[in-house]
Amino acid sequence: MTNSALWITLAGMIGLAVIAVGGHRKRAQSLSEWTVGKRNFGVVTSFFLQAGESFTTFTFLGVAGIAFTAGIGATYAIPYIPLGYVALYFIGPRIWKLSKDRGYITQADFFADRYRSPLLGRLVALCGIIFLLPYLQLQITGLGLIVRLVTGSASSGTLSMIVATVLVVGFVLWAGIHGLARTAYVKDVLILLAVVVLSIVIPLHFAGGIGDVFGQIAQTHSEMLTVNPGDYDKVWWTTSLLISAIGCGFLTTPHLWPPLLAAKNGRVIRSNNTFLPMYQVVMILPIMLGFVGILALNPNTSSNAVLLTLAGGALPNWALGLIAIAAASAAMLPAGAICIGISTLASHNLVKIESERTKLRFNHLVVIAAATVALVLGLTRPDLLANLLLLTFGGLSQLAPGLALALPEKPMLAKQSVFAGLLVGMLTVIVMTVFDLNLANIDAGICGLVLNLAVIAAVETVVRVARPRTPTPAPSENTAPSENRPAAAPILETSK
């Protein structure tokens, strides 16, 4: 590879940042405006904002890598978002209405207000920050890997990670959610074009065409067409699908709240959740490219490198640079959304600041700090991209019970139950991840959710038993209903 791909990629990244900043000449004067705008985004803008989360570096690298390693096991990534959007079709408008009426700008606002507990709001904010950081790291790490693969230089990957982080911080600080909205249009078009081109060119180059890929797999690697025992067995497939669908359907990832809350009305949200599942059809293409990798690459190839290693063998440098721009956009837009999610939780919910100007400044400092931490982790502790995504979903899905049962007019749980269940669920996911505990390949998020629900049930029982009951006054002789007098319309009597 030559440096032409690197320069094309860097130029494209700068162009994305310019698009994000362009046209937004006045900086937001409040945290609410910076986070959710004026809550007036229409169908098209909201659609692209929400769709931007469907195509990330996980789409570009992680899915193809799982298919290369686990074969058909990668298909867990296809149905979970459509399943989640079925739930969001009903839940999303309710969350939007509550947020509009009550002034929520974060997920933690919802919990703090619905359960009348600022402390619970802070725990939810802390949970969001802890489990969004791995997702932010995934985007930055993935971007560096993309550039390193297209240029053949590790130093180029490091440079691109640093440049992208600076650009993301710059346009997020300046434009907030408006910057994400402008970039989303360009990013989705680039991603769709790149995936379609790769899905035509790579199979033709390595296998003779799409139709021949699975025929050759059936002859030479038939075991890849079934979910087999091992690290990616049926239990892993089922629980990964389940925890991801729960995370998506109950809007447990806090960085997805601003795009939803910025919508103009509930009809916009329902419209988007009707058509967004179609995007997941495209997920089939990276899976197919992973199968091409099984046929064409050394089995020892890094799973995260599969897609772009194939692209490097099938495309000229200049075309590879254009593909890298699309892949970079798949990292930069979600990274910006995650930065907004983390910083708003920290400045609005975790730390109490009265002055709006001071709050906004502190928020901007958190954006810089979060991006810096993710960059350092990406440079020093790169991990398997799919596992980072599952860690995020596993941890944040612990919010699902408390969120779902707070949607009725009156929340169905006590704040103590939600707090205790969430704390136990979070700690379970953290301990299982840090100590690499494997319980029959069950996703750590599912294990945490089971304990979460058990603790909620136990604490709720105790709270209800201990709750003082208002004694019902005994009926007096003068007001007791008789056989001839309806209880609903008592008649006062002066004598008997």
Coordinates of C-alpha atoms in Angstrom, one line a residue, residues 22-377:
G22 CA -20.8 23.9 8.6
G23 CA -23.9 26.1 8.8
H24 CA -24.0 26.1 12.6
R25 CA -22.7 29.6 13.2
K26 CA -24.1 30.1 16.7
R27 CA -23.1 27.9 19.6
A28 CA -25.7 26.5 21.9
Q29 CA -26.4 28.7 24.9
S30 CA -27.8 25.9 27.1
L31 CA -27.1 22.2 27.7
S32 CA -30.7 21.3 26.6
E33 CA -30.2 23.1 23.2
W34 CA -26.8 21.5 22.7
T35 CA -28.2 18.0 23.5
V36 CA -31.7 17.8 22.0
G37 CA -31.9 21.0 20.0
K38 CA -35.4 22.6 20.0
R39 CA -37.1 19.2 19.9
N40 CA -38.3 19.9 16.3
F41 CA -36.5 17.4 14.1
G42 CA -38.7 16.0 11.4
V43 CA -39.0 12.5 9.9
V44 CA -36.0 12.6 7.6
T45 CA -33.5 14.1 10.1
S46 CA -34.6 11.9 12.9
F47 CA -34.5 8.8 10.6
F48 CA -30.9 9.4 9.6
L49 CA -29.9 10.2 13.2
Q50 CA -31.4 7.0 14.5
A51 CA -30.2 5.0 11.5
G52 CA -26.6 6.2 12.1
E53 CA -26.4 3.9 15.1
S54 CA -27.2 0.8 12.9
F55 CA -24.0 1.2 10.9
T56 CA -20.9 1.5 13.1
T57 CA -17.4 0.0 13.0
F58 CA -19.1 -3.1 14.4
T59 CA -21.0 -3.4 11.1
F60 CA -17.8 -2.9 9.1
L61 CA -15.4 -5.1 11.1
G62 CA -17.0 -7.0 13.9
V63 CA -19.8 -8.8 12.0
A64 CA -17.5 -10.0 9.2
G65 CA -15.0 -11.1 11.9
I66 CA -17.6 -13.2 13.7
A67 CA -18.7 -14.8 10.5
F68 CA -15.0 -15.6 9.7
T69 CA -14.6 -17.2 13.2
A70 CA -18.0 -18.6 13.9
G71 CA -19.7 -18.9 10.6
I72 CA -23.5 -18.7 10.7
G73 CA -23.3 -17.7 14.4
A74 CA -22.8 -14.1 13.2
T75 CA -26.5 -14.1 12.2
Y76 CA -27.4 -13.1 15.7
A77 CA -26.6 -9.5 14.6
I78 CA -29.4 -9.5 12.0
P79 CA -32.7 -9.9 14.0
Y80 CA -32.0 -8.0 17.2
I81 CA -32.5 -4.5 15.9
P82 CA -35.8 -5.3 14.1
L83 CA -37.0 -7.0 17.3
G84 CA -35.9 -3.9 19.3
Y85 CA -37.7 -1.5 17.0
V86 CA -41.0 -3.4 17.4
A87 CA -40.8 -2.6 21.1
L88 CA -39.6 1.0 20.4
Y89 CA -42.6 1.6 18.2
F90 CA -44.7 1.5 21.3
I91 CA -42.2 2.6 24.0
G92 CA -40.5 5.4 22.0
P93 CA -43.5 7.8 21.8
R94 CA -44.3 7.3 25.4
I95 CA -40.8 8.2 26.4
W96 CA -40.8 11.2 24.1
K97 CA -44.1 12.5 25.6
L98 CA -42.9 12.2 29.1
S99 CA -39.6 13.9 28.2
K100 CA -41.4 16.7 26.4
D101 CA -43.8 17.3 29.3
R102 CA -41.3 17.0 32.1
G103 CA -38.2 18.5 30.4
Y104 CA -36.0 15.4 30.3
I105 CA -32.8 15.6 28.3
T106 CA -31.2 12.4 29.5
Q107 CA -32.1 8.8 30.4
A108 CA -31.1 9.5 34.0
D109 CA -33.7 12.4 34.1
F110 CA -36.4 9.8 33.4
F111 CA -35.4 7.6 36.2
A112 CA -34.8 10.4 38.7
D113 CA -38.2 12.0 38.0
R114 CA -40.3 8.9 37.6
Y115 CA -39.1 7.3 40.8
R116 CA -38.7 10.6 42.7
S117 CA -35.1 9.7 43.5
P118 CA -32.1 11.9 42.5
L119 CA -29.8 9.2 43.9
L120 CA -31.2 6.7 41.5
G121 CA -30.7 9.2 38.7
R122 CA -27.1 9.5 39.6
L123 CA -26.7 5.7 39.7
V124 CA -28.2 5.5 36.2
A125 CA -25.9 8.2 35.0
L126 CA -22.9 6.4 36.4
C127 CA -24.0 3.2 34.8
G128 CA -24.4 4.9 31.4
I129 CA -20.9 6.5 31.6
I130 CA -19.2 3.2 32.7
F131 CA -20.8 1.1 29.9
L132 CA -20.7 3.7 27.1
L133 CA -16.9 4.1 27.4
P134 CA -16.2 0.6 25.9
Y135 CA -18.5 1.5 23.0
L136 CA -16.7 4.8 22.4
Q137 CA -13.4 2.8 22.6
L138 CA -14.8 0.4 20.0
Q139 CA -15.4 3.3 17.5
I140 CA -12.0 4.8 17.9
T141 CA -10.1 1.5 18.0
G142 CA -12.0 0.4 14.9
L143 CA -11.1 3.5 13.0
G144 CA -7.4 3.1 13.7
L145 CA -7.6 -0.5 12.6
I146 CA -9.3 0.5 9.4
V147 CA -6.6 3.0 8.4
R148 CA -3.8 0.6 9.5
L149 CA -5.2 -2.1 7.3
V150 CA -5.7 0.1 4.2
T151 CA -2.3 1.7 4.5
G152 CA -0.3 -1.3 5.9
S153 CA 1.2 1.0 8.5
A154 CA 0.6 0.7 12.3
S155 CA 1.8 4.4 12.7
S156 CA -0.9 5.5 10.2
G157 CA -3.5 3.8 12.3
T158 CA -2.3 5.6 15.4
L159 CA -2.2 8.9 13.6
S160 CA -5.8 8.4 12.3
M161 CA -7.1 7.6 15.7
I162 CA -5.6 10.8 17.1
V163 CA -6.8 12.9 14.2
A164 CA -10.4 11.4 14.3
T165 CA -10.7 11.9 18.1
V166 CA -9.7 15.6 17.8
L167 CA -12.1 16.1 14.9
V168 CA -15.0 14.4 16.7
V169 CA -14.4 16.5 19.8
G170 CA -14.2 19.7 17.8
F171 CA -17.5 19.3 15.9
V172 CA -19.3 17.9 18.9
L173 CA -18.3 20.8 21.1
W174 CA -19.2 23.3 18.4
A175 CA -22.4 21.9 17.0
G176 CA -23.8 19.3 19.4
I177 CA -26.7 17.3 18.1
H178 CA -27.0 19.5 15.0
G179 CA -23.5 18.4 13.9
L180 CA -24.5 14.8 14.2
A181 CA -27.7 15.4 12.2
R182 CA -25.8 17.0 9.3
T183 CA -23.1 14.3 9.2
A184 CA -25.7 11.5 9.4
Y185 CA -27.0 12.1 5.8
V186 CA -23.5 11.8 4.3
K187 CA -22.4 8.9 6.5
D188 CA -25.3 6.6 5.7
V189 CA -25.0 7.1 1.9
L190 CA -21.2 6.4 2.1
I191 CA -21.8 3.3 4.2
L192 CA -24.5 1.8 2.0
L193 CA -22.4 2.4 -1.2
A194 CA -19.3 1.0 0.4
V195 CA -20.9 -2.2 1.6
V196 CA -22.7 -2.8 -1.7
V197 CA -19.5 -2.3 -3.7
L198 CA -17.5 -4.6 -1.4
S199 CA -20.2 -7.2 -1.6
I200 CA -19.9 -7.3 -5.4
V201 CA -16.2 -6.9 -5.9
I202 CA -14.8 -9.2 -3.2
P203 CA -16.9 -12.3 -4.0
L204 CA -16.1 -11.8 -7.7
H205 CA -12.4 -11.5 -7.0
F206 CA -12.0 -14.4 -4.6
A207 CA -14.8 -16.8 -5.3
G208 CA -16.2 -16.1 -8.7
G209 CA -19.3 -14.4 -7.5
I210 CA -21.8 -14.3 -4.7
G211 CA -23.6 -17.4 -5.8
D212 CA -20.5 -19.5 -5.6
V213 CA -19.5 -18.4 -2.1
F214 CA -21.9 -20.6 -0.1
G215 CA -21.6 -23.5 -2.5
Q216 CA -17.9 -23.6 -1.9
I217 CA -18.4 -23.2 1.9
A218 CA -20.9 -26.1 1.8
Q219 CA -18.2 -28.3 0.1
T220 CA -15.2 -27.3 2.1
H221 CA -16.4 -25.9 5.4
S222 CA -19.9 -27.2 5.9
E223 CA -19.6 -26.9 9.7
M224 CA -19.7 -23.1 9.3
L225 CA -23.3 -23.3 8.1
T226 CA -24.5 -24.4 11.5
V227 CA -24.2 -23.1 15.0
N228 CA -21.6 -25.4 16.5
P229 CA -20.3 -26.2 20.0
G230 CA -17.5 -23.9 21.2
D231 CA -17.2 -20.3 22.1
Y232 CA -20.0 -19.3 19.6
D233 CA -22.5 -22.1 20.3
K234 CA -26.3 -22.0 20.4
V235 CA -26.3 -20.6 24.0
W236 CA -24.0 -17.8 23.0
W237 CA -26.1 -17.0 19.9
T238 CA -29.4 -17.0 21.8
T239 CA -28.2 -14.9 24.8
S240 CA -26.3 -12.5 22.6
L241 CA -29.4 -11.9 20.5
L242 CA -31.6 -11.6 23.6
I243 CA -29.4 -9.1 25.5
S244 CA -28.9 -7.0 22.3
A245 CA -32.7 -7.0 21.5
I246 CA -33.4 -5.9 25.1
G247 CA -30.9 -3.2 25.0
C248 CA -32.2 -1.9 21.7
G249 CA -36.0 -2.3 22.5
F250 CA -35.9 -0.7 25.9
L251 CA -33.6 2.2 24.8
T252 CA -31.1 1.3 27.5
T253 CA -28.2 2.9 25.7
P254 CA -28.2 6.6 26.9
H255 CA -26.6 8.0 23.8
L256 CA -29.7 7.1 21.8
W257 CA -32.0 9.3 23.9
P258 CA -31.0 12.7 22.4
P259 CA -31.9 11.7 18.8
L260 CA -35.2 10.4 20.0
L261 CA -36.0 13.3 22.3
A262 CA -35.1 15.8 19.5
A263 CA -37.9 14.5 17.4
K264 CA -40.8 16.8 16.6
N265 CA -43.6 14.5 17.9
G266 CA -44.5 10.9 18.5
R267 CA -45.6 10.3 14.9
V268 CA -42.0 10.9 13.8
I269 CA -40.8 8.2 16.1
R270 CA -43.4 5.7 15.0
S271 CA -42.6 6.4 11.4
N272 CA -38.9 5.8 11.9
N273 CA -39.4 2.6 13.9
T274 CA -41.5 1.3 11.1
F275 CA -38.9 1.7 8.4
L276 CA -35.5 1.4 10.3
P277 CA -35.6 -2.4 10.5
M278 CA -35.1 -2.5 6.7
Y279 CA -31.5 -1.3 7.4
Q280 CA -30.6 -4.6 9.0
V281 CA -31.0 -6.4 5.7
V282 CA -27.7 -4.9 4.8
M283 CA -26.1 -6.7 7.7
I284 CA -26.3 -9.9 5.6
L285 CA -23.6 -8.5 3.3
P286 CA -20.7 -8.3 5.9
I287 CA -21.6 -11.8 7.0
M288 CA -21.3 -13.0 3.5
L289 CA -17.9 -11.3 3.2
G290 CA -16.8 -13.1 6.4
F291 CA -17.6 -16.4 4.5
V292 CA -15.4 -15.2 1.6
G293 CA -12.7 -14.7 4.2
I294 CA -13.0 -18.4 5.2
L295 CA -12.3 -19.4 1.6
A296 CA -9.6 -16.9 0.8
L297 CA -7.6 -16.0 4.0
N298 CA -5.3 -17.8 6.3
P299 CA -7.3 -19.2 9.3
N300 CA -4.9 -17.3 11.6
T301 CA -6.0 -13.9 10.2
S302 CA -7.3 -11.5 12.9
S303 CA -11.1 -11.6 12.9
N304 CA -11.3 -7.8 13.0
A305 CA -9.0 -7.5 9.9
V306 CA -11.0 -9.8 7.6
L307 CA -13.1 -7.4 5.7
L308 CA -10.4 -4.8 4.9
T309 CA -7.8 -7.5 4.2
L310 CA -10.2 -8.8 1.5
A311 CA -10.8 -5.3 0.3
G312 CA -7.0 -4.7 0.0
G313 CA -6.7 -7.7 -2.2
A314 CA -9.5 -6.7 -4.5
L315 CA -9.3 -3.0 -4.8
P316 CA -6.7 -0.4 -6.0
N317 CA -5.3 2.0 -3.4
W318 CA -7.4 5.0 -4.4
A319 CA -10.6 2.9 -4.1
L320 CA -9.5 1.5 -0.8
G321 CA -9.0 5.0 0.5
L322 CA -12.7 5.8 -0.5
I323 CA -13.9 2.7 1.4
A324 CA -11.8 3.8 4.4
I325 CA -13.6 7.2 4.4
A326 CA -17.0 5.4 4.6
A327 CA -15.6 3.2 7.4
A328 CA -14.3 6.3 9.2
S329 CA -17.7 7.9 9.0
A330 CA -19.1 4.7 10.6
A331 CA -16.8 5.5 13.6
M332 CA -17.0 9.2 13.8
L333 CA -20.8 9.8 13.9
P334 CA -21.5 7.1 16.7
A335 CA -18.4 8.4 18.6
G336 CA -19.9 11.9 18.5
A337 CA -23.3 10.6 19.8
I338 CA -21.6 8.7 22.5
C339 CA -19.6 11.7 23.6
I340 CA -22.8 13.7 23.9
G341 CA -24.4 10.9 25.9
I342 CA -21.6 10.6 28.4
S343 CA -21.0 14.3 28.9
T344 CA -24.6 15.2 29.4
L345 CA -25.1 12.4 32.0
A346 CA -22.0 13.7 33.8
S347 CA -22.7 17.4 33.7
H348 CA -26.5 17.2 34.1
N349 CA -27.1 14.3 36.4
L350 CA -23.9 13.1 38.1
V351 CA -22.6 16.5 39.2
K352 CA -25.1 19.2 40.4
I353 CA -24.3 22.6 38.8
E354 CA -26.7 25.5 39.1
S355 CA -25.2 27.9 36.5
E356 CA -26.2 27.0 33.0
R357 CA -23.0 28.5 31.6
T358 CA -20.8 26.6 34.0
K359 CA -22.8 23.4 33.3
L360 CA -22.2 23.8 29.6
R361 CA -18.4 24.4 30.1
F362 CA -18.1 21.4 32.4
N363 CA -20.0 19.3 29.8
H364 CA -17.4 20.3 27.2
L365 CA -14.6 19.3 29.5
V366 CA -16.2 15.9 30.0
V367 CA -16.4 15.4 26.2
I368 CA -12.7 16.0 26.0
A369 CA -12.0 13.7 28.9
A370 CA -14.2 10.9 27.7
A371 CA -12.7 11.0 24.2
T372 CA -9.2 11.1 25.6
V373 CA -9.8 8.1 27.9
A374 CA -11.3 6.1 25.0
L375 CA -8.3 7.0 22.8
V376 CA -5.8 5.9 25.4
L377 CA -7.7 2.6 25.9

